[in-house]
CSV table of C-alpha atoms in Angstrom, one decimal:
chain,number,residue,atom,x,y,z
C,12,MET,CA,0.0,0.0,0.0
C,13,LYS,CA,2.9,2.4,0.8
C,14,LYS,CA,4.5,1.7,-2.5
C,15,LEU,CA,1.2,2.5,-4.3
C,16,LEU,CA,0.9,5.8,-2.4
C,17,ILE,CA,4.5,6.8,-3.0
C,18,SER,CA,4.2,5.9,-6.7
C,19,ALA,CA,1.0,8.0,-7.0
C,20,ALA,CA,2.6,11.0,-5.3
C,21,LEU,CA,5.6,10.8,-7.5
C,22,ALA,CA,3.5,10.6,-10.6
C,23,ALA,CA,1.5,13.6,-9.5
C,24,CYS,CA,4.6,15.6,-8.9
C,25,PHE,CA,6.0,14.9,-12.3
C,26,ALA,CA,2.6,15.6,-14.0
C,27,LEU,CA,2.3,18.9,-12.1
C,28,GLY,CA,5.9,19.8,-12.8
C,29,ASN,CA,5.3,19.7,-16.5
C,30,ALA,CA,2.2,22.0,-16.3
C,31,LYS,CA,2.9,25.6,-17.1
C,32,ALA,CA,1.0,28.5,-15.6
C,33,GLN,CA,-0.2,31.0,-18.1
C,34,THR,CA,0.4,34.7,-17.4
C,35,VAL,CA,-0.2,37.9,-19.2
C,36,ASN,CA,1.9,41.0,-18.4
C,37,GLY,CA,3.1,39.2,-15.2
C,38,LEU,CA,-0.4,38.4,-14.0
C,39,ARG,CA,-1.7,34.8,-13.9
C,40,LEU,CA,-4.9,34.2,-15.9
C,41,SER,CA,-6.5,32.9,-12.7
C,42,GLU,CA,-5.9,36.3,-11.1
C,43,ILE,CA,-7.5,38.4,-13.8
C,44,LYS,CA,-10.5,40.2,-12.2
C,45,SER,CA,-11.9,42.0,-15.3
C,46,ASP,CA,-15.4,41.2,-16.4
C,47,TYR,CA,-14.4,41.0,-20.1
C,48,ILE,CA,-11.3,40.0,-21.9
C,49,GLN,CA,-10.3,40.0,-25.6
C,50,VAL,CA,-8.3,37.2,-27.3
C,51,LYS,CA,-6.5,37.5,-30.6
C,52,SER,CA,-4.1,35.0,-32.3
C,53,VAL,CA,-0.8,36.3,-33.7
C,54,LYS,CA,0.7,34.2,-36.5
C,55,ARG,CA,4.2,33.0,-35.9
C,56,THR,CA,6.7,33.7,-38.7
C,57,PHE,CA,7.6,30.5,-40.7
C,58,SER,CA,5.4,28.3,-38.5
C,59,ASP,CA,1.9,27.0,-38.2
C,60,LYS,CA,1.8,27.8,-34.5
C,61,VAL,CA,0.3,31.0,-33.1
C,62,PHE,CA,0.9,33.2,-30.1
C,63,ILE,CA,-2.1,34.5,-28.2
C,64,ALA,CA,-2.5,38.2,-27.3
C,65,LEU,CA,-4.9,38.7,-24.4
C,66,GLU,CA,-6.2,42.1,-23.3
C,67,TYR,CA,-8.1,42.7,-20.1
C,68,GLY,CA,-7.7,46.5,-19.8
C,69,GLN,CA,-4.0,46.5,-18.9
C,70,ASN,CA,-1.6,49.1,-20.1
C,71,VAL,CA,0.1,47.5,-23.1
C,72,PRO,CA,2.9,49.7,-24.6
C,73,HIS,CA,4.1,46.8,-26.8
C,74,ILE,CA,2.1,43.9,-28.3
C,75,GLU,CA,4.7,41.6,-26.6
C,76,ASP,CA,3.3,42.6,-23.2
C,77,SER,CA,-0.1,41.1,-24.1
C,78,TYR,CA,1.2,37.7,-25.1
C,79,VAL,CA,0.3,34.7,-23.0
C,80,LYS,CA,3.5,33.5,-21.4
C,81,ASP,CA,4.7,30.7,-19.1
C,82,ASP,CA,6.2,31.2,-15.6
C,83,ASN,CA,9.6,31.8,-17.1
C,84,GLY,CA,8.3,34.7,-19.3
C,85,LYS,CA,8.6,32.7,-22.5
C,86,ARG,CA,5.8,33.2,-25.0
C,87,MET,CA,3.6,30.1,-25.2
C,88,GLU,CA,2.8,28.6,-28.6
C,89,PHE,CA,-0.6,27.2,-29.5
C,90,ASP,CA,-1.7,25.0,-32.4
C,91,SER,CA,-4.6,27.5,-33.0
C,92,ALA,CA,-6.5,30.2,-31.3
C,93,LEU,CA,-9.3,27.7,-30.5
C,94,GLN,CA,-6.9,25.6,-28.5
C,95,PHE,CA,-6.5,28.5,-26.1
C,96,VAL,CA,-10.2,29.6,-26.4
C,97,ASN,CA,-11.2,26.1,-25.2
C,98,SER,CA,-8.9,26.4,-22.2
C,99,LEU,CA,-10.6,29.6,-20.9
C,100,LYS,CA,-13.5,27.7,-19.5
C,101,HIS,CA,-11.2,26.6,-16.7
C,102,TYR,CA,-10.6,30.3,-15.8
C,103,ASN,CA,-14.3,31.0,-15.3
C,104,PHE,CA,-14.9,32.8,-18.7
C,105,GLU,CA,-17.5,32.1,-21.3
C,106,LEU,CA,-17.5,33.2,-25.0
C,107,PHE,CA,-19.5,36.4,-25.4
C,108,GLN,CA,-18.8,37.6,-28.9
C,109,VAL,CA,-16.6,36.9,-32.0
C,110,PHE,CA,-15.8,39.4,-34.7
C,111,SER,CA,-13.3,39.7,-37.5
C,112,GLU,CA,-10.4,42.2,-37.5
C,113,GLN,CA,-8.4,43.2,-40.6
C,114,ALA,CA,-4.8,42.0,-39.9
C,115,GLY,CA,-3.3,42.6,-43.3
C,116,ALA,CA,-4.1,43.6,-46.8
C,117,ASP,CA,-5.7,40.3,-47.6
C,118,TYR,CA,-5.9,38.7,-44.2
C,119,SER,CA,-8.4,39.0,-41.3
C,120,ARG,CA,-8.4,37.2,-38.0
C,121,PRO,CA,-11.1,36.4,-35.5
C,122,VAL,CA,-11.2,38.3,-32.2
C,123,TYR,CA,-12.8,36.5,-29.3
C,124,VAL,CA,-14.5,38.4,-26.5
C,125,PHE,CA,-15.1,36.6,-23.2
C,126,LYS,CA,-17.3,37.4,-20.3
C,127,ARG,CA,-16.8,36.3,-16.7
C,128,LYS,CA,-19.3,33.7,-15.6
């Protein structure tokens, strides 16, 4: 029985050690108190991955400050904006509105607005 408990505890430690907290401008997503947030995807150069820019009313002098980052301050990559959008339900937000924004001469991107539950 002791071996089983120790094995379970070690497995939990390794699993939680690989989990990365998500922050924006130094604030954890779980600590955001705004009623509404806005999410945009930013295409990564020469890659199919995207970065996520999240705005909740913070002062953002550079777009880099609005990127979702891990605890080490490294920008997190996502397969798509929807991958991140689906994870926001864990932070007590629900999709409120989606609209399109012109991001280039021949490219538009969806912008997701979320409301606190």
